[in-house]
Structure formats: C-alpha cells, structure tokens
Coordinates of C-alpha atoms in Angstrom, one line a residue:
Chain N
X1251 CA 60.7 130.8 271.2
X1252 CA 61.4 131.8 267.5
X1253 CA 60.5 129.8 264.6
X1254 CA 64.1 128.5 263.9
X1255 CA 64.3 127.1 267.5
X1256 CA 60.9 125.5 267.2
X1257 CA 61.8 124.1 264.0
X1258 CA 64.7 122.0 265.6
X1259 CA 62.3 120.7 268.5
X1260 CA 59.8 119.5 265.5
X1261 CA 62.7 118.0 263.5
X1262 CA 63.9 116.0 266.4
X1263 CA 60.4 114.5 267.0
X1264 CA 60.0 114.0 263.3
X1265 CA 63.1 112.0 263.2
X1266 CA 62.2 110.1 266.4
X1267 CA 58.9 109.2 264.9
X1268 CA 60.6 107.9 261.8
X1269 CA 63.1 105.9 263.6
X1270 CA 60.4 104.2 265.8
X1271 CA 58.4 103.5 262.7
X1272 CA 61.1 101.9 260.9
X1273 CA 62.2 100.0 264.0
X1274 CA 58.6 98.8 264.4
X1275 CA 58.4 97.5 260.8
X1276 CA 61.8 95.9 261.0
X1277 CA 61.4 94.2 264.4
X1278 CA 58.0 92.6 264.2
X1279 CA 56.9 89.4 262.5
X1280 CA 53.3 90.3 262.7
X1281 CA 51.4 91.8 259.8
X1282 CA 49.2 94.3 261.8
X1283 CA 52.3 95.4 263.6
X1284 CA 54.0 96.0 260.3
X1285 CA 50.9 98.1 259.4
X1286 CA 51.0 100.1 262.6
X1287 CA 54.7 100.7 262.0
X1288 CA 54.0 102.2 258.6
X1289 CA 51.1 104.3 260.2
X1290 CA 53.8 105.7 262.6
X1291 CA 56.0 106.5 259.6
X1292 CA 53.1 108.3 257.9
X1293 CA 52.3 110.2 261.0
X1294 CA 55.9 111.5 261.1
X1295 CA 55.5 112.7 257.4
X1296 CA 52.2 114.3 258.3
X1297 CA 54.0 116.6 261.1
X1298 CA 56.9 117.2 258.7
X1299 CA 54.4 118.6 256.1
X1300 CA 52.8 120.8 258.7
X1301 CA 56.2 122.0 259.8
X1302 CA 57.3 122.7 256.2
X1303 CA 54.2 124.8 255.9
X1304 CA 54.6 126.5 259.1
X1305 CA 58.3 127.6 258.5
X1306 CA 57.7 128.7 254.9
X1307 CA 54.6 130.7 256.1
X1308 CA 52.3 128.6 253.9
X1309 CA 49.7 127.4 256.4
X1310 CA 47.0 127.1 253.9
X1311 CA 49.1 125.0 251.6
X1312 CA 50.2 122.7 254.3
X1313 CA 46.5 122.2 255.4
X1314 CA 45.2 121.2 252.0
X1315 CA 48.2 118.8 251.8
X1316 CA 47.5 117.1 255.2
X1317 CA 43.9 116.8 254.9
X1318 CA 44.3 115.0 251.5
X1319 CA 46.9 113.0 253.0
X1320 CA 44.9 111.8 255.9
X1321 CA 42.0 110.8 253.6
X1322 CA 44.3 108.9 251.2
X1323 CA 46.0 107.2 254.1
X1324 CA 42.8 105.9 255.7
X1325 CA 41.7 104.5 252.3
X1326 CA 45.1 102.9 252.1
X1327 CA 44.9 101.3 255.6
X1328 CA 41.5 100.0 254.9
X1329 CA 42.7 98.2 252.0
X1330 CA 45.7 96.9 253.6
X1331 CA 43.8 95.5 256.7
X1332 CA 41.3 93.9 254.2
X1333 CA 44.3 92.0 252.8
X1334 CA 45.7 91.1 256.1
X1335 CA 42.1 89.7 257.0
X1336 CA 42.3 87.7 253.9
X1337 CA 45.7 86.3 255.0
X1338 CA 44.4 85.4 258.3
X1339 CA 41.3 83.7 256.9
X1340 CA 43.5 81.1 255.1
X1341 CA 46.3 80.8 257.7
X1342 CA 44.6 81.4 261.2
X1343 CA 47.9 83.4 262.0
X1344 CA 49.4 86.8 261.3
X1345 CA 52.8 85.5 261.6
X1346 CA 55.0 86.5 258.6
X1347 CA 57.2 83.4 259.0
X1348 CA 54.2 81.3 258.1
X1349 CA 53.3 82.7 254.8
X1350 CA 56.2 82.4 252.8
X1351 CA 54.8 80.4 249.8
X1352 CA 56.2 82.8 247.0
X1353 CA 59.7 82.3 246.4
X1354 CA 62.5 82.6 243.6
Chain A
X202 CA 39.2 118.9 227.8
X203 CA 41.7 116.6 229.2
X204 CA 40.3 116.7 232.5
X205 CA 37.5 114.7 231.2
X206 CA 40.0 111.7 230.8
X207 CA 40.1 111.7 234.6
X208 CA 36.5 112.8 235.4
X209 CA 35.0 110.2 232.8
X210 CA 36.1 107.0 234.6
X211 CA 35.2 108.5 238.1
X212 CA 31.6 109.3 236.8
X213 CA 31.5 106.1 235.2
X214 CA 32.1 104.3 238.6
X215 CA 29.3 106.3 240.1
X216 CA 27.0 105.6 237.2
X217 CA 27.9 101.8 237.4
X218 CA 26.7 101.4 240.8
X219 CA 23.2 103.4 240.6
X220 CA 21.1 100.8 238.7
X221 CA 19.7 97.5 239.9
X222 CA 22.0 94.4 240.3
X223 CA 21.0 92.8 236.9
X224 CA 21.3 95.7 235.1
X225 CA 24.6 96.7 236.4
X226 CA 26.1 93.5 235.9
X227 CA 25.2 93.6 232.2
X228 CA 26.3 97.2 231.8
X229 CA 29.8 96.7 233.5
X230 CA 31.7 95.4 230.5
X231 CA 30.1 97.7 227.9
X232 CA 30.3 101.0 229.9
X233 CA 34.1 100.4 230.7
X234 CA 34.6 99.5 227.1
X235 CA 33.0 102.8 226.2
X236 CA 35.2 104.8 228.5
X237 CA 38.3 103.1 227.1
X238 CA 37.5 103.6 223.6
X239 CA 36.7 107.2 224.3
X240 CA 40.1 107.7 225.7
X241 CA 41.7 106.2 222.6
X242 CA 39.5 108.3 220.4
X243 CA 40.5 111.5 222.4
X244 CA 44.3 110.7 221.8
X245 CA 44.2 109.7 218.2
X246 CA 41.7 112.0 216.8
X247 CA 42.8 115.6 217.1
X248 CA 39.9 117.4 218.6
X249 CA 38.2 120.2 216.6
X250 CA 38.0 123.5 218.4
X251 CA 34.1 123.5 218.7
X252 CA 34.2 120.3 220.5
X253 CA 37.0 121.2 222.9
X254 CA 35.3 124.3 223.8
X255 CA 32.2 122.7 224.8
X256 CA 34.3 120.0 226.9
X257 CA 36.3 122.6 228.4
X258 CA 33.3 124.5 229.7
X259 CA 31.8 121.4 231.2
X260 CA 35.2 120.5 232.7
X261 CA 36.1 123.8 234.5
X262 CA 34.6 122.6 237.8
X263 CA 37.7 120.4 238.1
X264 CA 40.2 122.8 239.3
X265 CA 43.5 121.1 238.6
X266 CA 46.5 122.1 236.8
X267 CA 46.2 119.6 233.8
X268 CA 48.2 119.8 230.8
X269 CA 49.4 117.6 228.0
X270 CA 52.6 117.2 226.0
X271 CA 53.7 114.4 223.6
X272 CA 55.0 112.2 226.3
X273 CA 51.6 112.4 228.2
X274 CA 50.0 111.5 224.9
X275 CA 52.1 108.5 224.2
X276 CA 51.3 107.1 227.7
X277 CA 47.6 108.0 227.4
X278 CA 47.4 106.0 224.3
X279 CA 49.1 103.0 226.0
X280 CA 46.9 103.2 229.0
X281 CA 43.9 102.9 226.8
X282 CA 45.2 100.2 224.6
X283 CA 46.4 98.0 227.6
X284 CA 43.0 98.7 229.5
X285 CA 41.1 97.6 226.2
X286 CA 43.1 94.2 226.2
X287 CA 42.6 93.7 229.9
X288 CA 39.0 94.0 229.5
X289 CA 38.7 91.6 226.6
X290 CA 40.8 89.0 228.7
X291 CA 38.8 89.5 231.7
X292 CA 35.7 89.0 229.8
X293 CA 37.1 85.7 228.6
X294 CA 38.4 84.7 232.1
X295 CA 35.6 85.9 234.3
X296 CA 33.5 83.0 235.7
X297 CA 30.4 85.0 236.3
X298 CA 29.1 88.6 235.9
X299 CA 29.9 89.5 239.5
X300 CA 33.7 89.1 238.8
X301 CA 33.4 91.2 235.7
X302 CA 31.6 94.0 237.6
X303 CA 34.1 94.1 240.5
X304 CA 37.0 94.1 238.0
X305 CA 35.3 96.9 235.8
X306 CA 34.7 99.1 238.9
X307 CA 38.4 98.9 240.0
X308 CA 39.7 99.2 236.5
X309 CA 37.9 102.4 235.9
X310 CA 39.4 103.7 239.3
X311 CA 42.9 102.6 238.2
X312 CA 42.4 104.2 234.7
X313 CA 41.3 107.5 236.3
X314 CA 44.5 107.4 238.7
X315 CA 46.8 106.7 235.7
X316 CA 45.3 109.4 233.4
X317 CA 45.7 111.8 236.4
X318 CA 49.3 110.9 236.9
X319 CA 50.1 111.6 233.3
X320 CA 48.3 114.8 233.1
X321 CA 49.0 116.7 236.5
X322 CA 51.8 119.1 236.6
X323 CA 52.0 119.5 240.5
X324 CA 53.9 117.2 242.7
X325 CA 51.3 116.6 245.4
X326 CA 48.5 116.1 242.9
X327 CA 50.9 113.5 241.4
X328 CA 51.1 111.7 244.9
X329 CA 47.4 111.8 245.2
X330 CA 46.8 110.0 241.7
X331 CA 49.9 107.6 242.5
X332 CA 47.9 106.5 245.6
X333 CA 44.6 106.2 243.7
X334 CA 46.4 103.8 241.2
X335 CA 48.4 101.9 243.9
X336 CA 45.3 101.3 246.0
X337 CA 43.4 100.2 243.1
X338 CA 46.2 97.8 242.2
X339 CA 46.2 96.2 245.6
X340 CA 42.4 95.5 245.3
X341 CA 42.9 94.2 241.6
X342 CA 45.9 91.8 242.9
X343 CA 43.7 90.3 245.5
X344 CA 40.5 90.2 243.6
X345 CA 40.3 86.4 243.3
X346 CA 41.0 86.0 247.0
X347 CA 43.6 83.3 246.8
X348 CA 46.2 83.0 249.4
X349 CA 49.1 83.6 247.2
X350 CA 47.4 86.7 245.8
X351 CA 46.9 88.0 249.3
X352 CA 50.5 87.4 250.1
X353 CA 51.7 89.3 246.8
X354 CA 49.3 92.1 247.5
X355 CA 50.6 92.5 251.1
X356 CA 54.3 92.8 250.0
X357 CA 53.2 95.4 247.3
X358 CA 51.2 97.2 250.2
X359 CA 54.1 97.4 252.6
X360 CA 56.8 98.5 249.9
X361 CA 54.4 100.9 248.4
X362 CA 53.8 102.7 251.8
X363 CA 57.6 102.8 252.3
X364 CA 57.7 104.3 248.8
X365 CA 55.0 106.8 249.7
X366 CA 56.7 107.9 252.9
X367 CA 59.7 108.5 251.0
X368 CA 58.2 110.6 248.4
X369 CA 56.2 112.6 251.0
X370 CA 59.4 113.4 252.7
X371 CA 60.6 114.6 249.4
X372 CA 57.5 116.7 248.9
X373 CA 57.9 118.3 252.3
X374 CA 61.6 119.1 251.4
X375 CA 60.2 120.6 248.2
X376 CA 57.7 122.9 250.1
X377 CA 60.4 123.7 252.6
X378 CA 62.8 124.7 249.7
X379 CA 60.4 126.1 247.1
X380 CA 57.4 126.9 249.2
X381 CA 55.1 125.7 246.5
X382 CA 54.2 122.1 244.9
X383 CA 54.0 123.0 241.2
X384 CA 56.7 121.5 239.0
X385 CA 57.5 124.9 237.7
X386 CA 58.5 126.5 241.1
X387 CA 60.3 123.4 242.3
X388 CA 62.3 123.2 239.2
X389 CA 63.3 126.8 239.4
X390 CA 64.4 126.3 243.3
X391 CA 66.5 123.2 241.9
X392 CA 68.1 125.2 239.1
X393 CA 68.8 128.1 241.6
X394 CA 70.3 126.3 244.3
X395 CA 71.7 122.8 242.8
X396 CA 74.1 122.0 245.6
X397 CA 72.2 122.6 248.9
X398 CA 72.0 119.6 251.0
X399 CA 68.2 119.6 251.5
X400 CA 67.8 119.5 247.8
X401 CA 70.2 116.7 247.4
X402 CA 68.4 114.9 250.1
X403 CA 64.8 115.5 248.4
X404 CA 66.1 114.3 245.1
X405 CA 67.5 111.0 246.6
X406 CA 64.4 110.4 248.7
X407 CA 62.1 110.9 245.6
X408 CA 64.2 108.9 243.4
X409 CA 64.2 105.8 245.7
X410 CA 60.4 106.2 245.9
X411 CA 60.3 106.1 242.1
X412 CA 62.6 103.2 242.0
X413 CA 60.5 101.1 244.5
X414 CA 57.4 101.9 242.6
X415 CA 58.9 101.0 239.2
X416 CA 60.4 97.9 240.7
X417 CA 63.8 98.4 239.7
X418 CA 66.6 95.9 240.8
X419 CA 67.6 96.8 244.2
X420 CA 64.2 97.6 245.2
X421 CA 62.3 94.9 243.3
X422 CA 60.9 92.6 246.2
X423 CA 57.5 93.0 245.6
X424 CA 57.2 92.8 241.7
X425 CA 57.6 89.0 240.8
X426 CA 55.2 88.0 243.6
X427 CA 52.7 90.6 242.7
X428 CA 52.6 89.9 239.1
X429 CA 52.7 86.1 239.5
X430 CA 50.1 85.8 242.0
X431 CA 47.6 88.3 240.3
X432 CA 44.7 87.1 238.2
X433 CA 45.7 86.8 234.5
X434 CA 44.1 90.0 233.5
X435 CA 45.5 92.0 236.5
X436 CA 49.0 90.7 235.5
X437 CA 48.5 92.2 231.9
X438 CA 47.4 95.6 233.4
X439 CA 50.2 95.7 236.1
X440 CA 53.0 94.7 233.9
X441 CA 51.9 96.4 230.7
X442 CA 51.0 99.8 232.2
X443 CA 50.6 100.4 235.9
X444 CA 54.0 100.0 237.0
X445 CA 55.4 101.9 233.9
X446 CA 53.2 104.8 234.6
X447 CA 53.5 104.7 238.5
X448 CA 57.3 104.4 238.7
X449 CA 58.9 105.1 235.1
X450 CA 56.6 107.8 233.9
X451 CA 56.9 109.6 237.3
X452 CA 60.8 109.2 237.3
X453 CA 60.9 110.6 233.6
X454 CA 58.7 113.5 234.5
X455 CA 60.4 114.6 237.5
X456 CA 63.9 114.2 236.0
X457 CA 62.8 116.2 232.9
X458 CA 61.0 119.0 234.7
X459 CA 62.4 119.1 238.1
X460 CA 65.8 117.6 238.7
X461 CA 67.2 118.8 235.5
X462 CA 70.2 117.0 234.0
X463 CA 73.1 116.6 236.5
X464 CA 76.0 114.2 236.5
X465 CA 75.4 112.5 239.8
X466 CA 71.8 111.8 238.7
X467 CA 73.0 110.2 235.7
X468 CA 75.4 108.0 237.5
X469 CA 72.6 106.9 239.9
X470 CA 70.2 106.1 236.7
X471 CA 73.0 104.1 234.9
X472 CA 74.0 102.1 237.9
X473 CA 70.3 101.2 238.6
X474 CA 69.5 100.7 235.0
X475 CA 72.6 98.3 234.4
X476 CA 71.8 96.4 237.6
X477 CA 68.2 96.0 236.5
X478 CA 69.1 94.7 233.1
X479 CA 71.8 92.2 233.8
X480 CA 70.3 90.7 237.2
X481 CA 66.8 90.8 235.9
X482 CA 67.7 88.9 233.0
X483 CA 69.6 86.5 234.9
X484 CA 66.9 85.9 237.4
X485 CA 64.4 85.5 234.5
X486 CA 66.8 82.8 233.1
X487 CA 66.5 80.8 236.4
X488 CA 62.7 80.8 236.7
X489 CA 60.4 77.7 236.3
X490 CA 57.1 79.5 236.3
X491 CA 56.8 81.4 233.3
X492 CA 54.8 84.3 234.9
X493 CA 57.5 84.9 237.2
X494 CA 59.9 84.8 234.3
X495 CA 57.9 87.6 232.5
X496 CA 58.0 89.4 235.7
X497 CA 61.6 89.5 236.0
X498 CA 61.9 90.4 232.2
X499 CA 59.8 93.2 233.0
X500 CA 62.4 94.5 235.5
X501 CA 65.1 94.0 232.8
X502 CA 63.2 95.9 230.1
X503 CA 62.6 98.9 232.4
X504 CA 66.3 99.1 232.9
X505 CA 66.7 99.8 229.3
X506 CA 64.2 102.6 229.6
X507 CA 66.1 104.0 232.6
X508 CA 69.2 103.9 230.6
X509 CA 67.7 105.8 227.7
X510 CA 66.7 108.3 230.2
X511 CA 69.9 108.4 231.8
X512 CA 71.7 109.4 228.6
X513 CA 70.3 112.9 228.9
X514 CA 70.1 113.3 225.2
X515 CA 67.1 114.0 223.0
X516 CA 67.7 110.8 221.1
X517 CA 68.0 108.7 224.3
X518 CA 64.7 110.3 225.9
X519 CA 62.9 109.4 222.4
X520 CA 64.3 105.9 222.6
X521 CA 63.1 105.6 226.2
X522 CA 59.7 106.7 225.3
X523 CA 59.5 104.5 222.4
X524 CA 60.6 101.6 224.4
X525 CA 58.2 102.3 226.9
X526 CA 55.5 102.1 224.3
X527 CA 57.0 99.0 222.7
X528 CA 57.3 97.3 226.2
X529 CA 53.5 97.9 226.8
X530 CA 52.7 96.2 223.8
X531 CA 54.9 93.1 223.8
X532 CA 54.7 92.6 227.6
X533 CA 50.8 92.7 227.5
X534 CA 50.9 90.3 224.5
X535 CA 53.2 88.0 226.5
X536 CA 50.9 88.0 229.4
X537 CA 48.0 87.5 227.2
X538 CA 49.7 84.3 225.9
X539 CA 50.5 83.3 229.3
X540 CA 46.8 83.5 230.5
X541 CA 45.8 81.6 227.4
X542 CA 48.3 78.7 228.2
X543 CA 47.4 78.8 232.0
X544 CA 43.6 78.7 231.2
X545 CA 44.0 75.9 229.0
X546 CA 46.5 73.6 230.6
X547 CA 46.1 74.7 234.3
X548 CA 49.7 74.9 234.9
X549 CA 52.5 77.6 234.9
X550 CA 55.5 75.4 235.1
X551 CA 57.7 75.4 232.0
X552 CA 58.9 72.1 232.7
X553 CA 55.6 70.2 232.6
X554 CA 54.6 71.8 229.2
X555 CA 55.9 71.2 225.7
X556 CA 54.6 71.4 222.0
X557 CA 51.6 73.6 222.6
X558 CA 52.3 75.3 219.3
X559 CA 50.4 72.5 217.5
X560 CA 47.3 72.8 219.5
X561 CA 47.4 76.7 220.0
X562 CA 49.0 78.0 216.9
X563 CA 47.8 81.7 217.4
X564 CA 49.2 81.8 220.8
X565 CA 52.3 80.2 219.6
X566 CA 53.1 82.6 216.7
X567 CA 52.1 85.6 218.4
X568 CA 54.3 84.8 221.6
X569 CA 57.3 84.1 219.3
X570 CA 56.7 87.5 217.8
X571 CA 56.5 89.4 221.2
X572 CA 59.5 87.3 222.4
X573 CA 61.6 88.4 219.4
X574 CA 60.6 92.0 219.7
X575 CA 61.5 91.9 223.5
X576 CA 64.8 90.5 222.6
X577 CA 65.5 93.1 219.8
X578 CA 65.5 91.0 216.7
X579 CA 65.7 93.5 213.7
X580 CA 62.4 93.8 211.8
X581 CA 60.4 94.1 215.0
X582 CA 59.5 97.1 217.1
X583 CA 61.7 96.2 220.1
X584 CA 64.8 96.4 218.0
X585 CA 64.2 99.9 217.0
X586 CA 63.8 101.4 220.4
X587 CA 66.7 99.3 221.8
X588 CA 68.8 100.7 218.9
X589 CA 67.9 104.3 219.7
X590 CA 68.8 103.8 223.2
X591 CA 72.1 102.3 222.5
X592 CA 73.0 104.7 219.9
X593 CA 72.1 107.6 222.3
X594 CA 74.5 105.8 224.9
X595 CA 77.3 105.4 222.5
X596 CA 77.1 108.9 220.9
X597 CA 77.4 110.6 224.1
X598 CA 80.4 108.7 225.1
X599 CA 79.1 106.0 227.6
X600 CA 80.6 103.2 225.4
X601 CA 80.8 100.6 228.2
X602 CA 77.3 101.2 229.2
X603 CA 76.1 100.6 225.6
X604 CA 78.3 97.4 225.5
X605 CA 76.7 96.0 228.6
X606 CA 73.1 96.7 227.2
X607 CA 73.9 95.1 223.8
X608 CA 75.3 92.0 225.8
X609 CA 72.3 91.8 228.2
X610 CA 70.4 91.7 225.0
X611 CA 71.7 88.3 224.3
X612 CA 70.4 87.2 227.9
X613 CA 67.1 88.4 227.0
X614 CA 67.0 86.4 223.9
X615 CA 68.3 83.3 225.9
X616 CA 65.3 83.2 228.4
X617 CA 62.7 83.9 225.9
X618 CA 64.1 81.1 223.6
X619 CA 64.1 78.8 226.8
X620 CA 60.5 79.8 227.2
X621 CA 59.4 79.2 223.6
X622 CA 61.4 75.9 223.3
X623 CA 59.7 74.5 226.6
X624 CA 56.3 75.7 226.1
X625 CA 55.6 76.0 222.4
X626 CA 58.1 73.8 220.6
X627 CA 58.9 70.1 220.4
X628 CA 56.3 67.1 220.6
X629 CA 53.2 67.6 222.6
X630 CA 52.7 66.0 226.0
X631 CA 50.3 63.3 226.1
X632 CA 48.3 65.2 228.9
X633 CA 47.6 68.1 226.5
X634 CA 46.7 66.2 223.5
X635 CA 43.3 67.4 223.3
X636 CA 43.5 71.0 224.3
X637 CA 41.9 73.9 222.2
X638 CA 43.0 77.1 221.1
X639 CA 42.5 79.9 223.4
X640 CA 39.2 81.7 223.5
X641 CA 38.1 84.5 220.9
X642 CA 38.8 87.5 223.4
X643 CA 42.4 86.3 223.9
X644 CA 42.9 85.5 220.4
X645 CA 41.6 88.8 219.1
X646 CA 43.8 90.9 221.5
X647 CA 47.0 88.7 220.8
X648 CA 46.5 89.3 217.2
X649 CA 45.9 93.0 217.5
X650 CA 49.0 93.5 219.9
X651 CA 51.0 91.2 217.3
X652 CA 49.9 93.3 214.5
X653 CA 51.0 96.5 216.1
X654 CA 54.4 95.0 216.8
X655 CA 55.0 94.0 213.1
X656 CA 53.4 97.1 211.9
X657 CA 55.5 99.7 214.1
X658 CA 58.6 97.4 213.3
X659 CA 58.1 97.4 209.4
X660 CA 57.0 101.1 209.1
X661 CA 59.6 102.3 211.5
X662 CA 61.1 105.0 209.1
X663 CA 57.4 106.5 208.7
X664 CA 56.9 106.4 212.5
X665 CA 60.2 107.8 213.3
X666 CA 60.0 110.7 211.2
X667 CA 56.6 111.5 212.0
X668 CA 56.3 110.7 215.6
X669 CA 59.3 110.0 217.4
X670 CA 61.3 113.1 216.5
X671 CA 58.6 115.1 217.9
X672 CA 58.7 113.4 221.4
X673 CA 61.9 114.7 222.8
X674 CA 61.8 118.4 222.1
X675 CA 58.2 118.6 223.1
X676 CA 58.6 117.1 226.5
X677 CA 57.8 119.9 228.9
X678 CA 56.2 121.8 226.3
X679 CA 52.6 121.7 225.9
X680 CA 50.2 120.9 223.0
X681 CA 46.9 121.7 224.7
X682 CA 45.4 122.0 228.1

C-alpha cells in the first residue's frame, strides 16, 4: 500500500481513539476512569503526531515530539493521580457526584 | 543570554535540594527571592555587551530557539513582579519553613515554565513549557491539601488535558501542513494557503485550547474553582500572571506570528471577548465569596484584552498588552488584599464582613485604588488601557463592540463597589472589633503595587510616548537573543 492509503487507515484509527476517549470521559462518574479516558485521548494524539511525521517524511522531528510528549504526559498523570488520591483520602470514594462542594 | 531566565530557576531548584534539611529550609525564600530579583534586573537594566557575551557563551548548551521582543519583555517584567509579591505573601502566610520550601520549589518551576513560554519561537517548545507551567500550577493549587483545593485542582487538570489534546492535534496538523514546528515556517504555510480545510481546523483547535487555558467565558468552568480554592499566595500567582501567560500571551503570540489577521478570526475573538466581559461581570455581581468574585472579574478583564487583540490595529495591540500589564498589577493587589482580609477575619463571605477599613486602613485604601483602576476610573492606570482598547475598536469601525465594552465597564464598577461597601465601608461588626492590620509582607507588597497603579496612571503621557508606542510595531521583531 502506498502512503496515502495507509494514511487513511491511520486517520480512521486516530478518530476512533479520539471518540473512545471522549466517550470514556463523558460517560463515567469515576475520577480514575476520567483520567484513563484522557490517557486514551493523548494516545490518539501521539499516534497522530507519528503519522504526521511519516506522511511529511520528517521521522526525526516526529520522534523528538513523541518522546517529549510521553515524558510530559507521564509527569502530568503522576500529579493527576496524586490529586485523585488526595480526594479519595477525604471522601473514601471516587465518585464525581459526591465531591460537588464548589458551586456558583 | 535570555536562556538564563529559563536555566536559572531550574538550577535553583536543583541547588535548593542539595544541602541538608535545616540549611535548605533557611535558604528557600532567599534563593527564590534572588532569582526573581535577577529576572527583574535583567529586564529593567539594559545589559552591557561584555556581560551578555559572557552569559551567552555560558548559555550556549541550551539549544533552544529563544528570542525576545517588546511583548516578551513586558511579560517578563510582569512575571518577575508578581512572583516577587507572591514570595512576600507566602512568607507571611506560611505556617512553617517546610511550607515555604515546598512553595519556593514549585514557584521556581512555574517561573521557568512561564519564562520559557514567553521566550520560545517554536510551537512544540511552547507546548512543553505550557505543560511545565500547568503541572506546577496543579501542585501549587493543591499545596495545602484541603478537600476543596483538590477538587479545584482536579477540574483544572481535566480541562487542561482537554486543552492539551486540542493543542497537540493542532500541532500535528501544523506539522502535516508546514513540515516544521517553528513559528516562521507555520506562519508562511498559513499565508500561502489561507483557505485549506486543514489549516482552518488547526486554527480552530489551537484557539479552543488557548481559550480553555485562559479561562474565557464558554470554557471557564475550572477557573473560579481553582482560584477560589487555592491558597492565598497561589491565587495571586494564578490570577496575576499564570493564566495570562499560559492563555492570553499564547493566543497573542500565535495570532500575531502564525494566524495573521483574518476576518473570521476577528469575529471569533470579538464574540468570545464580549461574552467573557458581559457574563463574567454579571457572574461576579452575583457572588457572595470575594475570591470567587475576583476570579469572575478576572474572566471579564481578560475579555477586554481579547477585544484589544481582535481589533487587529497597532493601537489595539498596544492597549491589549498595556491592559495585560495593568491587570497583572491590580488583580495581584486585590488578591493580596483578599489574603489579608481572609487571614485576619477567617472568612471570605462578604455578607458577614463590614467596616474593615477602620481596622485595616492600608488594605482598605489600596483595595479601593485597585478596584477603581480595574473599573477604569480616570487618573488610574486601568482607565488608560481600557481607553486605548476602546479607541482602537471605535476607530476601526466596530462601534457596537466599543459601546458594549464601555457599558460593561459600568458593571465592573458595580461589583467592585459592592465588594468595597460590604467589606470595607460602614460600621465595623462587633466580632471584628479587635483585629489588626495585615502583616508587614502583605502591607509592603500592597503599597508597592498601589504605587505602581497611581504612578503609571499619573505619568501616562510619559509612559505612552516612551514605552507603549514601541510595543506594537516591535511585536514579531526582535531586540535581542
């Protein structure tokens, strides 16, 4: 298969991953699952960056971007899970519906 | 030499964590104060050639595409100033040295991130520094480990991840279209094929990411919660500079050097700006908690900056940058005052407070000055920047937008007067009869900020002819590397 055909295969899977991630974030009331949904979204973006580099023949650039992205994402997730842990310590629950004390 | 502004805070963090516990706890405040003062010094004092050559040769191992124009310089100054105020406030509010140490570490990381955002000329490095700043702010918000702080931080994290995903999709599209990540190459691709669908899509995605990060009105869900639930010093940092650099500066930079001036973009900016101004002010009017009120007021003021940017004239851009500066000053001052009131009375509900001016005269007077500056009352600094923005809108033919901006200014005055009347004016409530003026650090920082507000306002003709007229033509040009 040539590059253009492969591109559409990749495009389809990227869009599917994005849809799955958004659905996961919208449908759940669980904090951890919301984070997992956001992880799926970031994975879709990672794949997209690789494909963009591949199509434009810029593999080196795409590799740099993706490696940096992975590092940043891991740090972000560590902090996010820490915050979730803090919420759990107060609430003994990960349900979004039970932590609505900020309103207005 | 400007790469040192990014490098120095990182080295500071490493250095801070090397010595033994007692030494590093003592060191935390002074080292971060030193780094912030160095930054202010860098910006204010023009560097001599000999100095910059030494610093350049030391800084060459940081291979990044840094450059500085006058927009960056204004922001570097604001970042330094707000960080300085934050440090003083945190020294006053911190219960023990450990808190100060933790705060100083993360503050230095956020400082490095913000300086990086202001200095880079490459969209992917911009993203990396955005994330450094954002992660630092998550930690700062949840620093005092209260339940509401965790909740505010979690909302910020989720919306920030969404913004990140949108921006990264846009960056992928930029790579696809331009084959590079530097602002120049992408800007050229945008100028060459302005109406390709992928380019429009990339623009929309990146703009939505910026709007979420700046907390503009349809995307503002996280902002009041994060501001209100964060510790006092962190609210000053977030409201004064972090969201402005992360959202508004990024938006300005991207519009000026990538997207160019295009009518659809202008419509989007006007729409978001007007919605933010009007509904932000209305929401602020309805708040009972003064920190939340200030957060909504922040949304409303950022709307003015967006309108100034959207006018696409040199006058409008200059007004937007000037308002960004003024907003950093007066909003920091208002949050310093709210920290003073909260620490002395223990409450944030406006209804349970009254007549604090009698016991806290400095806080009362400076907060009146800041409120009037925010509302745009003539001799103060905020009036001039709003005037520039509204004049730019009027002269470029958007009379209705200008009229709405002026009318919303009345709403601003309304909610600030409500805040003043409830908290500072009137007879003092019996419970608060023996409270004292805020501590020394809070008082000094509020007096300095109030002096800047009055000084910039009164000396406006001088400042206009010496600084502001040079802002707009130089955006995009460089004054040093």
